[in-house]
Amino acid sequence: MTDTTYTPPKVWTWEKPNGGAFQSVNRPISGPTHDAELPRGKHPFQLHSLATPNGVKVTIMFEELLAAGHSGAEYDAWPIHIGNGEQFSSGFVAVNPNSKIPALIDTTQSPDLHIFESASILLYLAERFGAFLPQDLAAKTQCMNWLFWQMGSAPYLGGGFGHFYAYAPYKMEYPIDRFTMEVKRQLDVLDKHLAQSQYMVGDEYTIADIAIWPWYGQLVLGRQYDAAEFLDVASYKNVMRWAEQIDARDAVRRGRMVNRLHGDPAMQLHERHDASDFDTKTQDKVGQS
Ligand SMILES: N[C@@H](CCC(=O)N[C@@H](CS)C(=O)NCC(=O)O)C(=O)O
């Protein structure tokens, strides 16, 4: 199989698995594949997610809100096994017709409010609790600029670079080159900005940091795609300083643990229903499942 011999047909048809890492769940159509209700806990917010960068944005936000004293932000976090296609259950699709984690239900609204797209969730929670969102117009606009920058940029990192560097069935120079170029350009954008600013918006830690860190912060910390050396992440010194500063926050550490199904058992809290779960229900304590 090589990418130099492929001639696209006149009309693409869905005939065979493509050999990629997510071939068993990828489909060219939307909608549910099976009937299954979502579980429901006792807290105001019901989160259905997974500890990918997009999922971690939201669990960090909840843990930061709770750490800041917003007790109304209590939440139940339920894992969605995307490798098993749980994002295509009828219950999940009813909350997010796009079948992607994270998906959130605010049960304090009548009827329940469904919130999907990680930036929409961050903005919803920030406005709901008046937190991690600047009030000043200029600062708020900066925050939105960087929040939307993240949503537009990360697909080049994840769906572009990450996919072809780590997940594609074989290595192809053209897409790896193209997306490496773009990801390094994005890191340089961040590096130049963070040379002049402690956080993405001046000295204020905001939802812009909470959105960008799980992707680009964790990339330079060597947690994404095993690509730290390839991308020479150490050369982005300001991004590294910012990434380490945010990584040291207790709420960020807790947020990384929620709905994590792989890696160090002590960092895996499959379901989160109570603050005490971090001490008693991680996989090193309850055993592998
Ligand atoms: N733009 C969306 C992207 C969400 C997304 O791509 N989620 C991935 C995991 S990080 C997912 O659910 N993938 C499952 C699938 O594609 O079937 C957001 O930021 O919420």
mmCIF file with all atom_site columns, C-alpha atoms in Angstrom, residues 73-249:
data_model
loop_
_atom_site.group_PDB
_atom_site.id
_atom_site.type_symbol
_atom_site.label_atom_id
_atom_site.label_alt_id
_atom_site.label_comp_id
_atom_site.label_asym_id
_atom_site.label_entity_id
_atom_site.label_seq_id
_atom_site.pdbx_PDB_ins_code
_atom_site.Cartn_x
_atom_site.Cartn_y
_atom_site.Cartn_z
_atom_site.occupancy
_atom_site.B_iso_or_equiv
_atom_site.pdbx_formal_charge
_atom_site.auth_seq_id
_atom_site.auth_comp_id
_atom_site.auth_asym_id
_atom_site.auth_atom_id
_atom_site.pdbx_PDB_model_num
ATOM 1   C CA . ALA A 1 73  ? -20.456 23.023 39.587 1.00 0.00 ? 73  ALA A CA 1
ATOM 2   C CA . GLU A 1 74  ? -20.644 19.530 41.113 1.00 0.00 ? 74  GLU A CA 1
ATOM 3   C CA . TYR A 1 75  ? -20.694 16.945 38.369 1.00 0.00 ? 75  TYR A CA 1
ATOM 4   C CA . ASP A 1 76  ? -20.897 13.258 37.587 1.00 0.00 ? 76  ASP A CA 1
ATOM 5   C CA . ALA A 1 77  ? -18.419 12.206 34.894 1.00 0.00 ? 77  ALA A CA 1
ATOM 6   C CA . TRP A 1 78  ? -19.204 9.043  32.918 1.00 0.00 ? 78  TRP A CA 1
ATOM 7   C CA . PRO A 1 79  ? -16.731 7.464  30.502 1.00 0.00 ? 79  PRO A CA 1
ATOM 8   C CA . ILE A 1 80  ? -17.610 7.077  26.833 1.00 0.00 ? 80  ILE A CA 1
ATOM 9   C CA . HIS A 1 81  ? -15.528 4.290  25.264 1.00 0.00 ? 81  HIS A CA 1
ATOM 10  C CA . ILE A 1 82  ? -15.129 5.830  21.814 1.00 0.00 ? 82  ILE A CA 1
ATOM 11  C CA . GLY A 1 83  ? -13.101 2.858  20.579 1.00 0.00 ? 83  GLY A CA 1
ATOM 12  C CA . ASN A 1 84  ? -16.199 0.703  21.238 1.00 0.00 ? 84  ASN A CA 1
ATOM 13  C CA . GLY A 1 85  ? -18.545 3.135  19.502 1.00 0.00 ? 85  GLY A CA 1
ATOM 14  C CA . GLU A 1 86  ? -20.421 4.293  22.625 1.00 0.00 ? 86  GLU A CA 1
ATOM 15  C CA . GLN A 1 87  ? -20.621 7.807  21.119 1.00 0.00 ? 87  GLN A CA 1
ATOM 16  C CA . PHE A 1 88  ? -23.122 6.317  18.652 1.00 0.00 ? 88  PHE A CA 1
ATOM 17  C CA . SER A 1 89  ? -25.648 5.198  21.283 1.00 0.00 ? 89  SER A CA 1
ATOM 18  C CA . SER A 1 90  ? -29.134 6.700  21.000 1.00 0.00 ? 90  SER A CA 1
ATOM 19  C CA . GLY A 1 91  ? -28.668 8.369  24.403 1.00 0.00 ? 91  GLY A CA 1
ATOM 20  C CA . PHE A 1 92  ? -25.397 10.034 23.442 1.00 0.00 ? 92  PHE A CA 1
ATOM 21  C CA . VAL A 1 93  ? -26.587 11.127 20.005 1.00 0.00 ? 93  VAL A CA 1
ATOM 22  C CA . ALA A 1 94  ? -29.615 12.771 21.638 1.00 0.00 ? 94  ALA A CA 1
ATOM 23  C CA . VAL A 1 95  ? -27.187 15.013 23.552 1.00 0.00 ? 95  VAL A CA 1
ATOM 24  C CA . ASN A 1 96  ? -24.635 15.471 20.775 1.00 0.00 ? 96  ASN A CA 1
ATOM 25  C CA . PRO A 1 97  ? -25.808 14.687 17.224 1.00 0.00 ? 97  PRO A CA 1
ATOM 26  C CA . ASN A 1 98  ? -22.138 14.964 16.185 1.00 0.00 ? 98  ASN A CA 1
ATOM 27  C CA . SER A 1 99  ? -21.214 11.826 18.228 1.00 0.00 ? 99  SER A CA 1
ATOM 28  C CA . LYS A 1 100 ? -18.038 13.255 19.748 1.00 0.00 ? 100 LYS A CA 1
ATOM 29  C CA . ILE A 1 101 ? -17.013 13.618 23.358 1.00 0.00 ? 101 ILE A CA 1
ATOM 30  C CA . PRO A 1 102 ? -17.292 15.768 25.436 1.00 0.00 ? 102 PRO A CA 1
ATOM 31  C CA . ALA A 1 103 ? -21.060 16.103 25.890 1.00 0.00 ? 103 ALA A CA 1
ATOM 32  C CA . LEU A 1 104 ? -22.657 17.799 28.885 1.00 0.00 ? 104 LEU A CA 1
ATOM 33  C CA . ILE A 1 105 ? -26.157 17.957 30.341 1.00 0.00 ? 105 ILE A CA 1
ATOM 34  C CA . ASP A 1 106 ? -27.172 20.776 32.686 1.00 0.00 ? 106 ASP A CA 1
ATOM 35  C CA . THR A 1 107 ? -30.010 19.154 34.630 1.00 0.00 ? 107 THR A CA 1
ATOM 36  C CA . THR A 1 108 ? -30.828 22.362 36.524 1.00 0.00 ? 108 THR A CA 1
ATOM 37  C CA . GLN A 1 109 ? -32.520 23.759 33.423 1.00 0.00 ? 109 GLN A CA 1
ATOM 38  C CA . SER A 1 110 ? -35.978 22.735 32.337 1.00 0.00 ? 110 SER A CA 1
ATOM 39  C CA . PRO A 1 111 ? -35.924 20.929 30.032 1.00 0.00 ? 111 PRO A CA 1
ATOM 40  C CA . ASP A 1 112 ? -32.356 19.640 30.432 1.00 0.00 ? 112 ASP A CA 1
ATOM 41  C CA . LEU A 1 113 ? -29.856 21.692 28.483 1.00 0.00 ? 113 LEU A CA 1
ATOM 42  C CA . HIS A 1 114 ? -27.556 19.786 26.122 1.00 0.00 ? 114 HIS A CA 1
ATOM 43  C CA . ILE A 1 115 ? -24.129 21.309 25.512 1.00 0.00 ? 115 ILE A CA 1
ATOM 44  C CA . PHE A 1 116 ? -21.556 19.955 23.064 1.00 0.00 ? 116 PHE A CA 1
ATOM 45  C CA . GLU A 1 117 ? -18.316 21.172 21.441 1.00 0.00 ? 117 GLU A CA 1
ATOM 46  C CA . SER A 1 118 ? -15.667 21.684 24.115 1.00 0.00 ? 118 SER A CA 1
ATOM 47  C CA . ALA A 1 119 ? -15.384 25.454 23.607 1.00 0.00 ? 119 ALA A CA 1
ATOM 48  C CA . SER A 1 120 ? -19.133 25.857 23.852 1.00 0.00 ? 120 SER A CA 1
ATOM 49  C CA . ILE A 1 121 ? -19.037 23.901 27.125 1.00 0.00 ? 121 ILE A CA 1
ATOM 50  C CA . LEU A 1 122 ? -16.163 26.016 28.507 1.00 0.00 ? 122 LEU A CA 1
ATOM 51  C CA . LEU A 1 123 ? -17.908 29.240 27.575 1.00 0.00 ? 123 LEU A CA 1
ATOM 52  C CA . TYR A 1 124 ? -21.228 28.023 28.991 1.00 0.00 ? 124 TYR A CA 1
ATOM 53  C CA . LEU A 1 125 ? -19.663 27.121 32.340 1.00 0.00 ? 125 LEU A CA 1
ATOM 54  C CA . ALA A 1 126 ? -17.573 30.314 32.464 1.00 0.00 ? 126 ALA A CA 1
ATOM 55  C CA . GLU A 1 127 ? -20.653 32.470 31.929 1.00 0.00 ? 127 GLU A CA 1
ATOM 56  C CA . ARG A 1 128 ? -22.833 30.386 34.213 1.00 0.00 ? 128 ARG A CA 1
ATOM 57  C CA . PHE A 1 129 ? -20.394 30.778 37.133 1.00 0.00 ? 129 PHE A CA 1
ATOM 58  C CA . GLY A 1 130 ? -18.767 34.097 36.206 1.00 0.00 ? 130 GLY A CA 1
ATOM 59  C CA . ALA A 1 131 ? -15.324 32.525 36.320 1.00 0.00 ? 131 ALA A CA 1
ATOM 60  C CA . PHE A 1 132 ? -12.200 32.170 34.169 1.00 0.00 ? 132 PHE A CA 1
ATOM 61  C CA . LEU A 1 133 ? -13.614 34.679 31.678 1.00 0.00 ? 133 LEU A CA 1
ATOM 62  C CA . PRO A 1 134 ? -12.433 38.312 31.798 1.00 0.00 ? 134 PRO A CA 1
ATOM 63  C CA . GLN A 1 135 ? -15.164 40.937 32.241 1.00 0.00 ? 135 GLN A CA 1
ATOM 64  C CA . ASP A 1 136 ? -13.277 43.759 30.590 1.00 0.00 ? 136 ASP A CA 1
ATOM 65  C CA . LEU A 1 137 ? -14.250 43.946 26.886 1.00 0.00 ? 137 LEU A CA 1
ATOM 66  C CA . ALA A 1 138 ? -10.704 44.009 25.516 1.00 0.00 ? 138 ALA A CA 1
ATOM 67  C CA . ALA A 1 139 ? -9.539  41.115 27.700 1.00 0.00 ? 139 ALA A CA 1
ATOM 68  C CA . LYS A 1 140 ? -12.699 39.096 27.017 1.00 0.00 ? 140 LYS A CA 1
ATOM 69  C CA . THR A 1 141 ? -12.180 39.587 23.283 1.00 0.00 ? 141 THR A CA 1
ATOM 70  C CA . GLN A 1 142 ? -8.583  38.375 23.607 1.00 0.00 ? 142 GLN A CA 1
ATOM 71  C CA . CYS A 1 143 ? -9.868  35.351 25.491 1.00 0.00 ? 143 CYS A CA 1
ATOM 72  C CA . MET A 1 144 ? -12.368 34.577 22.714 1.00 0.00 ? 144 MET A CA 1
ATOM 73  C CA . ASN A 1 145 ? -9.666  35.092 20.060 1.00 0.00 ? 145 ASN A CA 1
ATOM 74  C CA . TRP A 1 146 ? -7.496  32.427 21.645 1.00 0.00 ? 146 TRP A CA 1
ATOM 75  C CA . LEU A 1 147 ? -10.402 30.111 22.489 1.00 0.00 ? 147 LEU A CA 1
ATOM 76  C CA . PHE A 1 148 ? -11.478 30.093 18.847 1.00 0.00 ? 148 PHE A CA 1
ATOM 77  C CA . TRP A 1 149 ? -7.844  29.893 17.710 1.00 0.00 ? 149 TRP A CA 1
ATOM 78  C CA . GLN A 1 150 ? -7.600  26.642 19.616 1.00 0.00 ? 150 GLN A CA 1
ATOM 79  C CA . MET A 1 151 ? -10.750 25.210 18.067 1.00 0.00 ? 151 MET A CA 1
ATOM 80  C CA . GLY A 1 152 ? -9.530  26.060 14.575 1.00 0.00 ? 152 GLY A CA 1
ATOM 81  C CA . SER A 1 153 ? -5.930  24.975 15.138 1.00 0.00 ? 153 SER A CA 1
ATOM 82  C CA . ALA A 1 154 ? -6.116  21.731 17.101 1.00 0.00 ? 154 ALA A CA 1
ATOM 83  C CA . PRO A 1 155 ? -7.610  19.672 14.242 1.00 0.00 ? 155 PRO A CA 1
ATOM 84  C CA . TYR A 1 156 ? -4.325  20.255 12.372 1.00 0.00 ? 156 TYR A CA 1
ATOM 85  C CA . LEU A 1 157 ? -2.478  18.922 15.404 1.00 0.00 ? 157 LEU A CA 1
ATOM 86  C CA . GLY A 1 158 ? -4.794  15.994 16.182 1.00 0.00 ? 158 GLY A CA 1
ATOM 87  C CA . GLY A 1 159 ? -6.543  15.064 12.936 1.00 0.00 ? 159 GLY A CA 1
ATOM 88  C CA . GLY A 1 160 ? -3.573  16.118 10.809 1.00 0.00 ? 160 GLY A CA 1
ATOM 89  C CA . PHE A 1 161 ? -0.210  15.674 12.490 1.00 0.00 ? 161 PHE A CA 1
ATOM 90  C CA . GLY A 1 162 ? -1.230  13.183 15.200 1.00 0.00 ? 162 GLY A CA 1
ATOM 91  C CA . HIS A 1 163 ? -3.181  11.032 12.795 1.00 0.00 ? 163 HIS A CA 1
ATOM 92  C CA . PHE A 1 164 ? -0.465  10.700 10.161 1.00 0.00 ? 164 PHE A CA 1
ATOM 93  C CA . TYR A 1 165 ? 2.499   10.607 12.569 1.00 0.00 ? 165 TYR A CA 1
ATOM 94  C CA . ALA A 1 166 ? 1.034   8.143  15.082 1.00 0.00 ? 166 ALA A CA 1
ATOM 95  C CA . TYR A 1 167 ? -2.131  6.417  13.851 1.00 0.00 ? 167 TYR A CA 1
ATOM 96  C CA . ALA A 1 168 ? -2.089  5.979  10.071 1.00 0.00 ? 168 ALA A CA 1
ATOM 97  C CA . PRO A 1 169 ? -1.424  2.396  8.932  1.00 0.00 ? 169 PRO A CA 1
ATOM 98  C CA . TYR A 1 170 ? 1.891   3.396  7.324  1.00 0.00 ? 170 TYR A CA 1
ATOM 99  C CA . LYS A 1 171 ? 4.139   6.469  7.301  1.00 0.00 ? 171 LYS A CA 1
ATOM 100 C CA . MET A 1 172 ? 3.618   8.946  4.469  1.00 0.00 ? 172 MET A CA 1
ATOM 101 C CA . GLU A 1 173 ? 6.094   11.765 4.017  1.00 0.00 ? 173 GLU A CA 1
ATOM 102 C CA . TYR A 1 174 ? 3.761   14.240 2.323  1.00 0.00 ? 174 TYR A CA 1
ATOM 103 C CA . PRO A 1 175 ? 1.073   14.572 5.047  1.00 0.00 ? 175 PRO A CA 1
ATOM 104 C CA . ILE A 1 176 ? 3.593   14.239 7.905  1.00 0.00 ? 176 ILE A CA 1
ATOM 105 C CA . ASP A 1 177 ? 5.650   17.033 6.377  1.00 0.00 ? 177 ASP A CA 1
ATOM 106 C CA . ARG A 1 178 ? 2.649   19.237 5.722  1.00 0.00 ? 178 ARG A CA 1
ATOM 107 C CA . PHE A 1 179 ? 1.147   18.916 9.199  1.00 0.00 ? 179 PHE A CA 1
ATOM 108 C CA . THR A 1 180 ? 4.511   19.076 11.007 1.00 0.00 ? 180 THR A CA 1
ATOM 109 C CA . MET A 1 181 ? 5.120   22.389 9.266  1.00 0.00 ? 181 MET A CA 1
ATOM 110 C CA . GLU A 1 182 ? 1.753   23.686 10.450 1.00 0.00 ? 182 GLU A CA 1
ATOM 111 C CA . VAL A 1 183 ? 2.070   22.407 14.030 1.00 0.00 ? 183 VAL A CA 1
ATOM 112 C CA . LYS A 1 184 ? 5.534   23.939 14.388 1.00 0.00 ? 184 LYS A CA 1
ATOM 113 C CA . ARG A 1 185 ? 4.145   27.215 13.039 1.00 0.00 ? 185 ARG A CA 1
ATOM 114 C CA . GLN A 1 186 ? 1.348   27.065 15.626 1.00 0.00 ? 186 GLN A CA 1
ATOM 115 C CA . LEU A 1 187 ? 3.854   26.358 18.423 1.00 0.00 ? 187 LEU A CA 1
ATOM 116 C CA . ASP A 1 188 ? 5.840   29.383 17.264 1.00 0.00 ? 188 ASP A CA 1
ATOM 117 C CA . VAL A 1 189 ? 2.679   31.529 17.368 1.00 0.00 ? 189 VAL A CA 1
ATOM 118 C CA . LEU A 1 190 ? 2.122   30.446 20.972 1.00 0.00 ? 190 LEU A CA 1
ATOM 119 C CA . ASP A 1 191 ? 5.779   30.830 21.884 1.00 0.00 ? 191 ASP A CA 1
ATOM 120 C CA . LYS A 1 192 ? 5.949   34.423 20.655 1.00 0.00 ? 192 LYS A CA 1
ATOM 121 C CA . HIS A 1 193 ? 2.696   35.290 22.433 1.00 0.00 ? 193 HIS A CA 1
ATOM 122 C CA . LEU A 1 194 ? 3.752   33.670 25.702 1.00 0.00 ? 194 LEU A CA 1
ATOM 123 C CA . ALA A 1 195 ? 7.085   35.510 25.590 1.00 0.00 ? 195 ALA A CA 1
ATOM 124 C CA . GLN A 1 196 ? 5.094   38.641 26.443 1.00 0.00 ? 196 GLN A CA 1
ATOM 125 C CA . SER A 1 197 ? 2.375   37.256 28.607 1.00 0.00 ? 197 SER A CA 1
ATOM 126 C CA . GLN A 1 198 ? 2.167   34.926 31.608 1.00 0.00 ? 198 GLN A CA 1
ATOM 127 C CA . TYR A 1 199 ? -1.056  33.322 30.404 1.00 0.00 ? 199 TYR A CA 1
ATOM 128 C CA . MET A 1 200 ? -2.888  33.543 27.090 1.00 0.00 ? 200 MET A CA 1
ATOM 129 C CA . VAL A 1 201 ? -4.671  36.673 28.334 1.00 0.00 ? 201 VAL A CA 1
ATOM 130 C CA . GLY A 1 202 ? -2.125  38.661 30.331 1.00 0.00 ? 202 GLY A CA 1
ATOM 131 C CA . ASP A 1 203 ? -1.837  37.648 33.962 1.00 0.00 ? 203 ASP A CA 1
ATOM 132 C CA . GLU A 1 204 ? -5.294  36.077 34.091 1.00 0.00 ? 204 GLU A CA 1
ATOM 133 C CA . TYR A 1 205 ? -5.750  32.300 33.881 1.00 0.00 ? 205 TYR A CA 1
ATOM 134 C CA . THR A 1 206 ? -8.817  31.856 31.658 1.00 0.00 ? 206 THR A CA 1
ATOM 135 C CA . ILE A 1 207 ? -10.750 29.361 29.560 1.00 0.00 ? 207 ILE A CA 1
ATOM 136 C CA . ALA A 1 208 ? -8.294  30.162 26.746 1.00 0.00 ? 208 ALA A CA 1
ATOM 137 C CA . ASP A 1 209 ? -5.536  28.475 28.781 1.00 0.00 ? 209 ASP A CA 1
ATOM 138 C CA . ILE A 1 210 ? -7.901  25.672 29.785 1.00 0.00 ? 210 ILE A CA 1
ATOM 139 C CA . ALA A 1 211 ? -8.689  25.027 26.098 1.00 0.00 ? 211 ALA A CA 1
ATOM 140 C CA . ILE A 1 212 ? -5.156  25.294 24.719 1.00 0.00 ? 212 ILE A CA 1
ATOM 141 C CA . TRP A 1 213 ? -3.160  23.528 27.429 1.00 0.00 ? 213 TRP A CA 1
ATOM 142 C CA . PRO A 1 214 ? -4.567  19.977 26.997 1.00 0.00 ? 214 PRO A CA 1
ATOM 143 C CA . TRP A 1 215 ? -3.425  20.042 23.356 1.00 0.00 ? 215 TRP A CA 1
ATOM 144 C CA . TYR A 1 216 ? -0.323  22.225 23.053 1.00 0.00 ? 216 TYR A CA 1
ATOM 145 C CA . GLY A 1 217 ? 0.777   22.189 26.706 1.00 0.00 ? 217 GLY A CA 1
ATOM 146 C CA . GLN A 1 218 ? 0.674   18.427 26.844 1.00 0.00 ? 218 GLN A CA 1
ATOM 147 C CA . LEU A 1 219 ? 2.359   18.206 23.443 1.00 0.00 ? 219 LEU A CA 1
ATOM 148 C CA . VAL A 1 220 ? 5.434   20.086 24.696 1.00 0.00 ? 220 VAL A CA 1
ATOM 149 C CA . LEU A 1 221 ? 5.348   18.090 27.945 1.00 0.00 ? 221 LEU A CA 1
ATOM 150 C CA . GLY A 1 222 ? 5.839   14.995 25.794 1.00 0.00 ? 222 GLY A CA 1
ATOM 151 C CA . ARG A 1 223 ? 2.430   13.431 26.410 1.00 0.00 ? 223 ARG A CA 1
ATOM 152 C CA . GLN A 1 224 ? 1.105   13.476 22.849 1.00 0.00 ? 224 GLN A CA 1
ATOM 153 C CA . TYR A 1 225 ? 1.953   11.145 19.972 1.00 0.00 ? 225 TYR A CA 1
ATOM 154 C CA . ASP A 1 226 ? 5.464   10.395 21.313 1.00 0.00 ? 226 ASP A CA 1
ATOM 155 C CA . ALA A 1 227 ? 6.547   13.347 19.179 1.00 0.00 ? 227 ALA A CA 1
ATOM 156 C CA . ALA A 1 228 ? 8.450   15.633 21.565 1.00 0.00 ? 228 ALA A CA 1
ATOM 157 C CA . GLU A 1 229 ? 11.839  14.977 20.012 1.00 0.00 ? 229 GLU A CA 1
ATOM 158 C CA . PHE A 1 230 ? 10.544  14.964 16.430 1.00 0.00 ? 230 PHE A CA 1
ATOM 159 C CA . LEU A 1 231 ? 8.964   18.399 16.925 1.00 0.00 ? 231 LEU A CA 1
ATOM 160 C CA . ASP A 1 232 ? 11.901  19.692 19.011 1.00 0.00 ? 232 ASP A CA 1
ATOM 161 C CA . VAL A 1 233 ? 9.403   20.917 21.605 1.00 0.00 ? 233 VAL A CA 1
ATOM 162 C CA . ALA A 1 234 ? 12.205  22.012 23.989 1.00 0.00 ? 234 ALA A CA 1
ATOM 163 C CA . SER A 1 235 ? 12.962  24.914 21.654 1.00 0.00 ? 235 SER A CA 1
ATOM 164 C CA . TYR A 1 236 ? 9.564   26.503 22.438 1.00 0.00 ? 236 TYR A CA 1
ATOM 165 C CA . LYS A 1 237 ? 10.769  27.762 25.808 1.00 0.00 ? 237 LYS A CA 1
ATOM 166 C CA . ASN A 1 238 ? 7.876   30.087 26.585 1.00 0.00 ? 238 ASN A CA 1
ATOM 167 C CA . VAL A 1 239 ? 5.296   27.435 25.753 1.00 0.00 ? 239 VAL A CA 1
ATOM 168 C CA . MET A 1 240 ? 7.222   25.035 27.996 1.00 0.00 ? 240 MET A CA 1
ATOM 169 C CA . ARG A 1 241 ? 7.282   27.531 30.903 1.00 0.00 ? 241 ARG A CA 1
ATOM 170 C CA . TRP A 1 242 ? 3.516   28.107 30.554 1.00 0.00 ? 242 TRP A CA 1
ATOM 171 C CA . ALA A 1 243 ? 2.817   24.370 30.146 1.00 0.00 ? 243 ALA A CA 1
ATOM 172 C CA . GLU A 1 244 ? 4.735   23.491 33.307 1.00 0.00 ? 244 GLU A CA 1
ATOM 173 C CA . GLN A 1 245 ? 3.076   26.280 35.277 1.00 0.00 ? 245 GLN A CA 1
ATOM 174 C CA . ILE A 1 246 ? -0.407  25.024 34.396 1.00 0.00 ? 246 ILE A CA 1
ATOM 175 C CA . ASP A 1 247 ? 0.592   21.392 34.851 1.00 0.00 ? 247 ASP A CA 1
ATOM 176 C CA . ALA A 1 248 ? 1.464   22.168 38.484 1.00 0.00 ? 248 ALA A CA 1
ATOM 177 C CA . ARG A 1 249 ? -2.131  23.159 39.348 1.00 0.00 ? 249 ARG A CA 1
#
